[in-house]
mmCIF file of C-alpha atoms in Angstrom:
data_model
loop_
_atom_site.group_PDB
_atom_site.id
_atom_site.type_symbol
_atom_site.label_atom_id
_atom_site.label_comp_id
_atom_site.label_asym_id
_atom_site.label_seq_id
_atom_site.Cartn_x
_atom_site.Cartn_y
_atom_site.Cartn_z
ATOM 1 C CA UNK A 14 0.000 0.000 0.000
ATOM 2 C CA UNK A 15 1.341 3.566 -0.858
ATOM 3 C CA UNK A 16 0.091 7.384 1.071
ATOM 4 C CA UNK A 17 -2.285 9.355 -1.126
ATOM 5 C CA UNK A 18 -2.717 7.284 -4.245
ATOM 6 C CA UNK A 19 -6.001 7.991 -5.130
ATOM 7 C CA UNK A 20 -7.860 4.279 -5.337
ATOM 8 C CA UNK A 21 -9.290 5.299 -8.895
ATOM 9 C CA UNK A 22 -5.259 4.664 -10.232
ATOM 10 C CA UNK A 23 -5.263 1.119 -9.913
ATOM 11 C CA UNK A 24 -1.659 -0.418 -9.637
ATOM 12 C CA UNK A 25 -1.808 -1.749 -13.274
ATOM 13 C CA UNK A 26 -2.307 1.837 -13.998
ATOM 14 C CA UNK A 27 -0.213 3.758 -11.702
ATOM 15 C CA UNK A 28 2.903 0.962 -13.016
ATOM 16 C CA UNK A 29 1.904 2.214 -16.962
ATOM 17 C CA UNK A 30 1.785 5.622 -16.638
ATOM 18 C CA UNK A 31 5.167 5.448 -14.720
ATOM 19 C CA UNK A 32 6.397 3.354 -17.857
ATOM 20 C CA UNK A 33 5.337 6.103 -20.151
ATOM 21 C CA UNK A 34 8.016 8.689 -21.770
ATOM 22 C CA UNK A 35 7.875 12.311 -23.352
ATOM 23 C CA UNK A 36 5.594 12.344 -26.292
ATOM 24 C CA UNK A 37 3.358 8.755 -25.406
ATOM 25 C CA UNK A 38 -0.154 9.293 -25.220
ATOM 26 C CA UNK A 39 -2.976 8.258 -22.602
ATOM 27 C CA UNK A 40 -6.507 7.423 -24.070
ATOM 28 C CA UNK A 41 -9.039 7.717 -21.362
ATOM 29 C CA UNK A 42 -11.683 5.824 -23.162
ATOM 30 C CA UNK A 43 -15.473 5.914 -22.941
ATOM 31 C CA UNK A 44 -18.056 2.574 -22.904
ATOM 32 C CA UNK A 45 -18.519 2.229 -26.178
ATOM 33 C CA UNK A 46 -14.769 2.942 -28.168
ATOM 34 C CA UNK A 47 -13.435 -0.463 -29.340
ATOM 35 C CA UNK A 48 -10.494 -0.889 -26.889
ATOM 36 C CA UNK A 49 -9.844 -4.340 -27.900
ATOM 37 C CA UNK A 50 -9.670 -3.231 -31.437
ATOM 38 C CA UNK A 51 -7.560 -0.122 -31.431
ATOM 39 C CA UNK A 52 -5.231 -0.859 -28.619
ATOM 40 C CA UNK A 53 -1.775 -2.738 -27.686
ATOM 41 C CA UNK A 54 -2.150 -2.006 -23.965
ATOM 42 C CA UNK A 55 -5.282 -1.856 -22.036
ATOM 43 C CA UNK A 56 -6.241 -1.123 -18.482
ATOM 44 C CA UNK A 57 -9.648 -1.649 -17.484
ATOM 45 C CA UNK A 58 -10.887 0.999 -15.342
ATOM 46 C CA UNK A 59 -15.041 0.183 -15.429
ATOM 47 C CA UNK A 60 -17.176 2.014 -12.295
ATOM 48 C CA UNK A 61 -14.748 5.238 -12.344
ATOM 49 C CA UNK A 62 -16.440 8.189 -14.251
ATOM 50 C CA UNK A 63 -13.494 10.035 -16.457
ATOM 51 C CA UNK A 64 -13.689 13.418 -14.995
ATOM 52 C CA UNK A 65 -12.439 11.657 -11.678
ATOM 53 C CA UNK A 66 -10.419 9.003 -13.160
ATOM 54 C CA UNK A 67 -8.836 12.476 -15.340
ATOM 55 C CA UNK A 68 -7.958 14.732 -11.991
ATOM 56 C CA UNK A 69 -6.120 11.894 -10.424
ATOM 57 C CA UNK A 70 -4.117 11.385 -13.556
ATOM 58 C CA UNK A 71 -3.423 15.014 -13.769
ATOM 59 C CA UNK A 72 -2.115 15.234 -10.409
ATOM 60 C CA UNK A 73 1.419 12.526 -11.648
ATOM 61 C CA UNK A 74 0.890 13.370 -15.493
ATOM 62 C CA UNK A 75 2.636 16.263 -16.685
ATOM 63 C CA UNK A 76 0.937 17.428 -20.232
ATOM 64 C CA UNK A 77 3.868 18.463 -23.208
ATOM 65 C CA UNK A 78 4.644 21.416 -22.490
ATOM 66 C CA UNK A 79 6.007 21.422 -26.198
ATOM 67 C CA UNK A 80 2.755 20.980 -28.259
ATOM 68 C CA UNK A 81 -0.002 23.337 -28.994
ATOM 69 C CA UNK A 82 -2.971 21.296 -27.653
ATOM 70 C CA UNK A 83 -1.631 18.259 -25.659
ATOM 71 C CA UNK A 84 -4.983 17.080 -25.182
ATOM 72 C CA UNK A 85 -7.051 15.843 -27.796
ATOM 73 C CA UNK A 86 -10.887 14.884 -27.720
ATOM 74 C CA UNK A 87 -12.987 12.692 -30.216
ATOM 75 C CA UNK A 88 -15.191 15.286 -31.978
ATOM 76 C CA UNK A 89 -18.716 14.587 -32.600
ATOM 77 C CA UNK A 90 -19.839 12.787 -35.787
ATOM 78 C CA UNK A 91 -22.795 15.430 -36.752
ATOM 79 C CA UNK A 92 -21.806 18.861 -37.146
ATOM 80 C CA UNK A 93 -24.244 20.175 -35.398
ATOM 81 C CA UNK A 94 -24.959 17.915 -32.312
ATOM 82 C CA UNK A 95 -24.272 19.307 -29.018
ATOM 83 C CA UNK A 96 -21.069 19.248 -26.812
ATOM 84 C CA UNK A 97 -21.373 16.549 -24.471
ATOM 85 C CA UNK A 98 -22.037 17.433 -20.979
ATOM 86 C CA UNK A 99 -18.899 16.371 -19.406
ATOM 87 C CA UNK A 100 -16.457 18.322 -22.262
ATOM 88 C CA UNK A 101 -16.696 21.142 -19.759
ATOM 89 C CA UNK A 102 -15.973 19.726 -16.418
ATOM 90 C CA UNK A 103 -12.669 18.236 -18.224
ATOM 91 C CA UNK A 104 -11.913 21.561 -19.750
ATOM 92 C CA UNK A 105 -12.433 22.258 -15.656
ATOM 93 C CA UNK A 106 -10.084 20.055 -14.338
ATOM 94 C CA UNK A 107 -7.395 20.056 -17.115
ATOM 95 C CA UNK A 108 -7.380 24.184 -16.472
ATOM 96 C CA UNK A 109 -6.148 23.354 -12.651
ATOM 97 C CA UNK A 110 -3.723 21.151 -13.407
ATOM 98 C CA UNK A 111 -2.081 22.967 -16.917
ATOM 99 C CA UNK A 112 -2.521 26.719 -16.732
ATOM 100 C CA UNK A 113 -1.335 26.654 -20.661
ATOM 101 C CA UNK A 114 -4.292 24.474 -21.443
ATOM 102 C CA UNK A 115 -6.647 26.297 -23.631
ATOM 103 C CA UNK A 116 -9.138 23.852 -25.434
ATOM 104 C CA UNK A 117 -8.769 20.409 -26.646
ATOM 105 C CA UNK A 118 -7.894 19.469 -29.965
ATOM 106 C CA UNK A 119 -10.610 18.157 -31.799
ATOM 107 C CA UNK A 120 -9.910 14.702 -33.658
ATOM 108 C CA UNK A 121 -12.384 13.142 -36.685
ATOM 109 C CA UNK A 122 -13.626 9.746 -35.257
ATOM 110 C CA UNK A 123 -10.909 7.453 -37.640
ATOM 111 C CA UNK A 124 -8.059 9.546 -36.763
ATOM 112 C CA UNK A 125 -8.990 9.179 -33.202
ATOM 113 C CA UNK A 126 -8.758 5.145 -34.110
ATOM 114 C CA UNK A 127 -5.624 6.029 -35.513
ATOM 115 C CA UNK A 128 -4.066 7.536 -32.822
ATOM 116 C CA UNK A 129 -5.321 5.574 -29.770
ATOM 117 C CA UNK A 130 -4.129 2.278 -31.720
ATOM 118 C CA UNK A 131 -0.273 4.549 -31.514
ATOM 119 C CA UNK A 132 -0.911 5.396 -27.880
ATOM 120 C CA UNK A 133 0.896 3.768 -25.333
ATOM 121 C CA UNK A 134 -2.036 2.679 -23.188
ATOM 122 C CA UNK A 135 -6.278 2.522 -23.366
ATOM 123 C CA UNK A 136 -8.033 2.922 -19.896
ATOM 124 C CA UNK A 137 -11.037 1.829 -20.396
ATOM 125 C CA UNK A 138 -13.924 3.337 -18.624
ATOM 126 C CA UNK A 139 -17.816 2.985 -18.937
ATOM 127 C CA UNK A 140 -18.400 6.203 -19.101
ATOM 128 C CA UNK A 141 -21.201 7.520 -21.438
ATOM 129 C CA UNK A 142 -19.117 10.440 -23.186
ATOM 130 C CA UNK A 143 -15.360 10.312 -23.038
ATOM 131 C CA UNK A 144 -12.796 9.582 -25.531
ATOM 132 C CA UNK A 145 -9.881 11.740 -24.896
ATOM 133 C CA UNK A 146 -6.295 11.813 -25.273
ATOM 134 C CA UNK A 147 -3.341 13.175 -22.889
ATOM 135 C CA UNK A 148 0.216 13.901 -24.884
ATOM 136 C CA UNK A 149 2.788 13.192 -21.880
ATOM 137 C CA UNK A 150 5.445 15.678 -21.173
ATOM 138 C CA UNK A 151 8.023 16.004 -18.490
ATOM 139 C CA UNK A 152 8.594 16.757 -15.064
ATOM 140 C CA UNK A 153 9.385 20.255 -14.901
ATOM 141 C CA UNK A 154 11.512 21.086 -11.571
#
């Protein structure tokens, strides 16, 4: 047992995300993305919603510092449907951790595929409205 691990980071995730360098990406994935489909390295993370699974990440996970929009989010299929009700408590909690942090960048659905299946790990969540991705950057001292 470890002091103020939140119990949302599960060991199998805590050990990953200490695996992960500069550059690798996090996919906090919602219920219904494909996780067995698009990824090499899955933790299962089912019961935790994202927004609290996403501030205990944040609080070991530096974001690059040396990319425009380190955090990317799966943009709606229809033009014109409405954001999802938890885009803003992420935009919330990602403004806390990163003051740089100024809006996600918004990936097509395939290219989303694409780049979770690059990513260096999948937590999967069942969440109703997730899908977002976290660029890794480095401890700044």
């Amino acid at each position: 047992m470890l002091k103020n691990i939140p119990a949302v980071i599960s060991p199998e995730l805590l050990y990953n995300m200490m695996k992960m360098g500069h550059g690798d990406e996090l996919v906090l994935a919602d219920g219904d993305f494909p996780v067995e489909t698009f990824s090499k390295r899955v933790v299962y993370a089912y019961g935790h919603e994202i927004p609290v699974l996403l501030k205990a990440i944040l609080k070991y996970y530096p974001l690059d510092p040396f990319v425009e929009k380190p955090v990317a989010i799966m943009a709606p299929v229809e033009q014109d449907a409405e954001e999802p009700p938890n885009w803003s408590k992420y935009r919330s909690i990602i403004s806390k951790s990163d003051k740089r942090f100024k809006d996600f960048d918004y990936v097509e659905r395939f290219k989303f595929y694409e780049r979770a299946e690059k990513s260096f790990l999948v937590v999967a969540t069942g969440e109703p409205d997730g899908n977002l991705i976290l660029k890794k950057g480095v401890v700044m001292i």
